[in-house]
Coordinates of C-alpha atoms and ligand atoms in Angstrom, one line a residue:
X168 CA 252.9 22.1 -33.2
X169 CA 250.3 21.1 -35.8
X170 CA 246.5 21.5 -34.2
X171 CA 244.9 18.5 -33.5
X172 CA 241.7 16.8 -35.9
X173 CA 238.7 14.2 -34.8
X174 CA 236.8 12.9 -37.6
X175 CA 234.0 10.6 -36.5
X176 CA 233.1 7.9 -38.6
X177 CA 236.6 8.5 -40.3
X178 CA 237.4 5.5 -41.6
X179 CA 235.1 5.2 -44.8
X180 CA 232.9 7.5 -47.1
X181 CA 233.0 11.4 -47.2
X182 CA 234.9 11.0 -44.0
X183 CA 237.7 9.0 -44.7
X184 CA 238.5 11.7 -47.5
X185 CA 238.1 14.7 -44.5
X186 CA 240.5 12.3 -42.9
X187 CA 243.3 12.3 -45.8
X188 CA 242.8 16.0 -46.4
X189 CA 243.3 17.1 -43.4
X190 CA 246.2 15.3 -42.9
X191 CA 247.4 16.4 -46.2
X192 CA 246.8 20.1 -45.1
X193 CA 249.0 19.6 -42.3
X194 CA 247.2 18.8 -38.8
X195 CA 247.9 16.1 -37.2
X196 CA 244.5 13.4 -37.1
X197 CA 242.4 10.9 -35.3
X198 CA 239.4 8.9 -36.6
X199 CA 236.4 6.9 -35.0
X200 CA 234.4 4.3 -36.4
X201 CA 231.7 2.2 -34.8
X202 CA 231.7 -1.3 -35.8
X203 CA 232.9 -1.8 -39.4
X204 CA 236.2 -3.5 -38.8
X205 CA 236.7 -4.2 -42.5
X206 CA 236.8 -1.3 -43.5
X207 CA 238.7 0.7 -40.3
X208 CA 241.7 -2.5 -40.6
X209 CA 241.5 -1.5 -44.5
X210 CA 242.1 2.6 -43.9
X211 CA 244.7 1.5 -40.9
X212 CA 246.9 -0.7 -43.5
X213 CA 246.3 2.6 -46.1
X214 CA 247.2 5.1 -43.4
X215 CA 249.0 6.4 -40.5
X216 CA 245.8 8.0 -39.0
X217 CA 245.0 6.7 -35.6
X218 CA 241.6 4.8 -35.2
X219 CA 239.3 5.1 -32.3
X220 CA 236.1 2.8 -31.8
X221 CA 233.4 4.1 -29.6
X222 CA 230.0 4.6 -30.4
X223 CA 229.1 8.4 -30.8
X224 CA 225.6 7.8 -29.5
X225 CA 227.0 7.4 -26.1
X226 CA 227.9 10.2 -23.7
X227 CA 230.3 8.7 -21.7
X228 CA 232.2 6.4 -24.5
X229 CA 232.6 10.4 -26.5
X230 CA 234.1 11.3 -23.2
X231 CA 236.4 8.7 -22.6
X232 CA 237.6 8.6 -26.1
X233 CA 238.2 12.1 -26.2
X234 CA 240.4 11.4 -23.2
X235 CA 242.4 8.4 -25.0
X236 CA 243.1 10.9 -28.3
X237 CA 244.2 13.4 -26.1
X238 CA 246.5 11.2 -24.1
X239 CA 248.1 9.7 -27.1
X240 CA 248.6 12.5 -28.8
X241 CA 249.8 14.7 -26.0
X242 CA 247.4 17.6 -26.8
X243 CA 243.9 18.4 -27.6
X244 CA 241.4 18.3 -29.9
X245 CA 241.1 21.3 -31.3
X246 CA 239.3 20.7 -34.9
X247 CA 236.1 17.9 -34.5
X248 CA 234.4 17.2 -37.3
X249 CA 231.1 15.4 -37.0
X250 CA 230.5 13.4 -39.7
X251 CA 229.8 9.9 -38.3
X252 CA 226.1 9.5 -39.5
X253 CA 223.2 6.8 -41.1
X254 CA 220.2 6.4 -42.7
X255 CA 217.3 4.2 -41.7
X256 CA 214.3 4.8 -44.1
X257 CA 211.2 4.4 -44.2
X258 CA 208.1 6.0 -44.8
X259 CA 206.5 7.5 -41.8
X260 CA 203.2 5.8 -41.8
X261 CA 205.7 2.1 -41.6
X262 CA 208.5 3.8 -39.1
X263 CA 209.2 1.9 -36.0
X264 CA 209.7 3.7 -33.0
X265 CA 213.7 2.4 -33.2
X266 CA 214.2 3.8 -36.8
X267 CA 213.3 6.9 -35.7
X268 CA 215.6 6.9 -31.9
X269 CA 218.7 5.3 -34.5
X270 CA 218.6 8.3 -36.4
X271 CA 218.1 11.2 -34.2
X272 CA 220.6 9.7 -31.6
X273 CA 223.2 9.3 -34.3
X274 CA 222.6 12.0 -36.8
X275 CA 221.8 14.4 -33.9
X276 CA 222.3 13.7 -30.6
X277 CA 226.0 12.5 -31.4
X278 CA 227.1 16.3 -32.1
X279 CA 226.0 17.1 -28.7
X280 CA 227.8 14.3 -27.1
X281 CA 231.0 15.4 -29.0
X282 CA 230.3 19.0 -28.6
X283 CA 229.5 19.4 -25.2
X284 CA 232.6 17.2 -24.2
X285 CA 235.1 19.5 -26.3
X286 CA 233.5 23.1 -26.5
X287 CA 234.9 24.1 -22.7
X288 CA 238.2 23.1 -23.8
X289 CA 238.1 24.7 -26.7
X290 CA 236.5 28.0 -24.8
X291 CA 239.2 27.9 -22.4
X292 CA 242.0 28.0 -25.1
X293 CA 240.4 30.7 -26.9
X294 CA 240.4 28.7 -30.5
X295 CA 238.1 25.9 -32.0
X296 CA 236.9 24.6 -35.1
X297 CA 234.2 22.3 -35.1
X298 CA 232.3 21.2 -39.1
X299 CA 229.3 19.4 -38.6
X300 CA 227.8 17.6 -41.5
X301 CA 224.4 18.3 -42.1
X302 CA 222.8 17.0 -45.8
X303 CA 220.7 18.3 -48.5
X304 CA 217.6 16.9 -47.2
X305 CA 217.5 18.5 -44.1
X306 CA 216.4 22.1 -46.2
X307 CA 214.3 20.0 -49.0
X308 CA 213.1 17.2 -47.2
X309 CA 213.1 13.8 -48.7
X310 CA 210.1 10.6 -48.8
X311 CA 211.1 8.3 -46.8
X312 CA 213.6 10.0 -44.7
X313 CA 210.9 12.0 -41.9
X314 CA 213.9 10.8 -39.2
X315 CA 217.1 11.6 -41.0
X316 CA 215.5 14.9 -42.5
X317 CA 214.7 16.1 -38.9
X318 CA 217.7 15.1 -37.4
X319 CA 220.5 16.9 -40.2
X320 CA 218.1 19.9 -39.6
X321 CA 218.6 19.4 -36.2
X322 CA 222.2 20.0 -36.6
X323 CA 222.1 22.8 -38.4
X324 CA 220.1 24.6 -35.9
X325 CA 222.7 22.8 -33.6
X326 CA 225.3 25.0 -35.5
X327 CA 224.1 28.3 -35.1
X328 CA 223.3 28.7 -32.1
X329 CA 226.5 26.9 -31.2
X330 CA 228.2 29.2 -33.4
X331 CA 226.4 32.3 -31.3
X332 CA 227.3 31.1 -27.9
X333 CA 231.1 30.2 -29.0
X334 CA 231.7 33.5 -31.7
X335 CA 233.6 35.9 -28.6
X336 CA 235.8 32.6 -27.8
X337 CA 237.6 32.2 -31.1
X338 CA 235.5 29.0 -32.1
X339 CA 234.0 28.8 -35.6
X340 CA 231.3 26.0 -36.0
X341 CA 229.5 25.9 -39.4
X342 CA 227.4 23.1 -41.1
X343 CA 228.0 21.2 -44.6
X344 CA 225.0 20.0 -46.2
X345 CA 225.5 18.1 -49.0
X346 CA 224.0 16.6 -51.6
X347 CA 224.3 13.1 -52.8
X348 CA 227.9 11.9 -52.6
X349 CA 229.6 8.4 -53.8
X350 CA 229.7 7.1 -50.8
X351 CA 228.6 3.3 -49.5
X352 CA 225.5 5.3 -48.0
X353 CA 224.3 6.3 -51.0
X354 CA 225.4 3.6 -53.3
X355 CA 223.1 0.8 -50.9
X356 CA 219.8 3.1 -52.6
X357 CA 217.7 1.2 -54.9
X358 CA 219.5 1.4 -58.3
X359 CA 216.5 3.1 -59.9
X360 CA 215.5 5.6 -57.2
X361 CA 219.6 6.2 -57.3
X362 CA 219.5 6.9 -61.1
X363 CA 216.5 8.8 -60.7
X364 CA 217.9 11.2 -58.1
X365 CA 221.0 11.6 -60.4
X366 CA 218.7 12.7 -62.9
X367 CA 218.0 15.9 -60.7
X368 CA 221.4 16.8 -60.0
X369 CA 222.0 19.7 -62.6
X370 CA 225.8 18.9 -62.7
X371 CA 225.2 15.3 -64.3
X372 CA 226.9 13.2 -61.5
X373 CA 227.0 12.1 -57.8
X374 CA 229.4 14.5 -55.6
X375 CA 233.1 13.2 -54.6
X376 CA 234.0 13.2 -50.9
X377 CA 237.0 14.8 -51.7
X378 CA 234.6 17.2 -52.4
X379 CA 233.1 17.7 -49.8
X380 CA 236.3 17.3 -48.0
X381 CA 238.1 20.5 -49.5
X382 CA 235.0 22.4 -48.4
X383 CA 236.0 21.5 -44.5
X384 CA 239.6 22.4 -45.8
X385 CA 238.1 25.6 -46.3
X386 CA 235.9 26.0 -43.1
X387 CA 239.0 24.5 -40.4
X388 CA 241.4 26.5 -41.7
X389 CA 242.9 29.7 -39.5
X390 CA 241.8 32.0 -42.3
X391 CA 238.2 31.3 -41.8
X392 CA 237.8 32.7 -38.5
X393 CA 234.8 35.2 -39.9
X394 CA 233.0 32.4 -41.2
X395 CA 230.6 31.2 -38.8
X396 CA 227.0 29.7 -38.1
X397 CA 227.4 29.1 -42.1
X398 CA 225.8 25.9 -43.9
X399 CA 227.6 25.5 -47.2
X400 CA 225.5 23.6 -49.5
X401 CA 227.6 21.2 -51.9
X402 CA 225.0 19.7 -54.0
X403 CA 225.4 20.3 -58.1
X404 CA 222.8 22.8 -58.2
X405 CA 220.3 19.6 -56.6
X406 CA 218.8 22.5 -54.1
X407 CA 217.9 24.2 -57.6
X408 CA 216.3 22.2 -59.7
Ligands
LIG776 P1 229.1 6.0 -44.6 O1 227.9 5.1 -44.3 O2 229.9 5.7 -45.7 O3 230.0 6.1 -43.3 C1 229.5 6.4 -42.0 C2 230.6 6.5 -41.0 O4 230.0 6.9 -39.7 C3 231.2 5.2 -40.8 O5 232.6 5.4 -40.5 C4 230.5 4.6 -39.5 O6 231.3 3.7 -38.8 C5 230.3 5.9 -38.8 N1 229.3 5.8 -37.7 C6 227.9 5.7 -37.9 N2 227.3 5.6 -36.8 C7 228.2 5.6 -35.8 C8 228.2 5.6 -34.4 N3 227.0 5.4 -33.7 N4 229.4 5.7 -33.7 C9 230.5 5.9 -34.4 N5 230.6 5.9 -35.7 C10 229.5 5.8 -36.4 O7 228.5 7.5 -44.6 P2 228.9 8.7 -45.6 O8 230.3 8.8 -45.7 O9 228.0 8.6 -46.8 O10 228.3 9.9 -44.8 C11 229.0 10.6 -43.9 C12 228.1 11.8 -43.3 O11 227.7 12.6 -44.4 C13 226.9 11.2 -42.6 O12 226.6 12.1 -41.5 C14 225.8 11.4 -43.6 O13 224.5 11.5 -43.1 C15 226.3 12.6 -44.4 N6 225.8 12.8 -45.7 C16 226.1 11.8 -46.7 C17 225.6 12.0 -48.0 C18 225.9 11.0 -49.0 O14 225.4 11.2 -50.1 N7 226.7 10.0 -48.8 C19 224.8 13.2 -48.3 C20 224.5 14.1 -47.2 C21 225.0 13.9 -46.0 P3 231.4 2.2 -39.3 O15 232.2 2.2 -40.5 O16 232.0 1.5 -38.1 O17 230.0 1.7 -39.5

């Protein structure tokens, strides 16, 4: 049978394309949301991809939602992809003390919650593949973003020493970072500081999230067993310029 996919925060954005990919590759896949309903009744009409509401900043709703996918599908998870993520800027010296917990619980601490509820699963049946999605800004830093910055470099240090402790156990985990994608994320920025940022981006243009979507193609798949602890950058040559 076809190995199982979560996407969190699959139902718009860069991971509603993971979503279609994935499905198009051949697994069979769930996704979360949070609280968008607009947009997760728009991908249920679009798709035949299960959607799963619980909030990825709580422990125990990860662990009971894993349990429901599991159950409906009649096997596990055995490909999570962390994607479900925000943004709550501001510059440091104006931050509140909630900007700051928002980010790191969701950008961050939501990879553990997922993580540690799968990983002795996954440990126990000798195979895993778990893509967490990092960003640009974690390795260049950004104004304005001292929270969400911290947090996707959080993740990738998340990833590799996940990637250590779960290399002998047939479990790949690798980070995506990338750069600014077409998404409702990025297309909320100021106009200007948008057109400014695409300025930057040596390719010309904002990234696709099928884009960034083939790239966890690439990293799920059973041929990429001997890629791990890796954080593939997907930016248009941003990082460079
Ligand atoms: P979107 O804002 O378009 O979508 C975010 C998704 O995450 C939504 O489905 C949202 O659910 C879900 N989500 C957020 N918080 C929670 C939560 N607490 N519990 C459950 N689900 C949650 O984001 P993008 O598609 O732009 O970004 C996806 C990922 O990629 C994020 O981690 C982001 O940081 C990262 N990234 C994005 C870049 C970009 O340029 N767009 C660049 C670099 C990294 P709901 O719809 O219910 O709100």
């Amino acid at each position: 049978m076809a190995r199982l996919a979560l996407i969190t925060g699959g139902t718009r954005g860069i991971g509603a394309a993971i979503a279609q990919r994935l499905d198009a590759d051949g697994l069979r896949v769930a996704v979360t949301y949070h609280g968008n309903e607009v947009a997760a009744q728009d991908f249920a009409a679009h798709h035949s991809i299960p959607v799963y509401k619980w909030d990825v900043i709580d422990f125990d709703a990860c662990r009971n939602g894993i349990e429901r996918v599991e159950a409906d599908f009649a096997q596990p998870i055995d490909v999570l992809i962390n994607n479900a993520g925000i943004t709550r800027d501001a510059m440091l010296h104006k931050m509140s003390v909630d900007q700051w917990r928002e980010v790191v619980d969701d950008d961050l601490g939501a990879c553990f919650n997922m993580c540690r509820n799968l990983i002795h699963g996954m440990r126990e049946r000798g195979w895993g593949r778990i893509v967490n999605i990092s960003s640009i800004n974690a390795l260049k830093g950004q104004l304005g973003q001292t929270n969400y910055a911290a947090a996707k470099a959080g993740v990738i240090g998340f990833t590799k020493s996940l990637a250590l402790e779960s290399a002998r156990k047939g479990i790949t985990v690798n980070a995506i970072a990338p750069g600014y994608i077409a998404t409702d994320m990025v297309q909320a920025m100021d106009p200007q500081v948008l057109a400014g940022i695409v300025a930057q981006i040596p390719v010309g243009r904002l990234g696709a999230p099928e884009e960034v979507a083939h790239a966890v193609s690439f990293l799920v798949d059973e041929r990429a067993a001997f890629v791990t602890g890796a954080t593939l950058s997907l930016n248009g040559g941003q990082y460079l310029s």
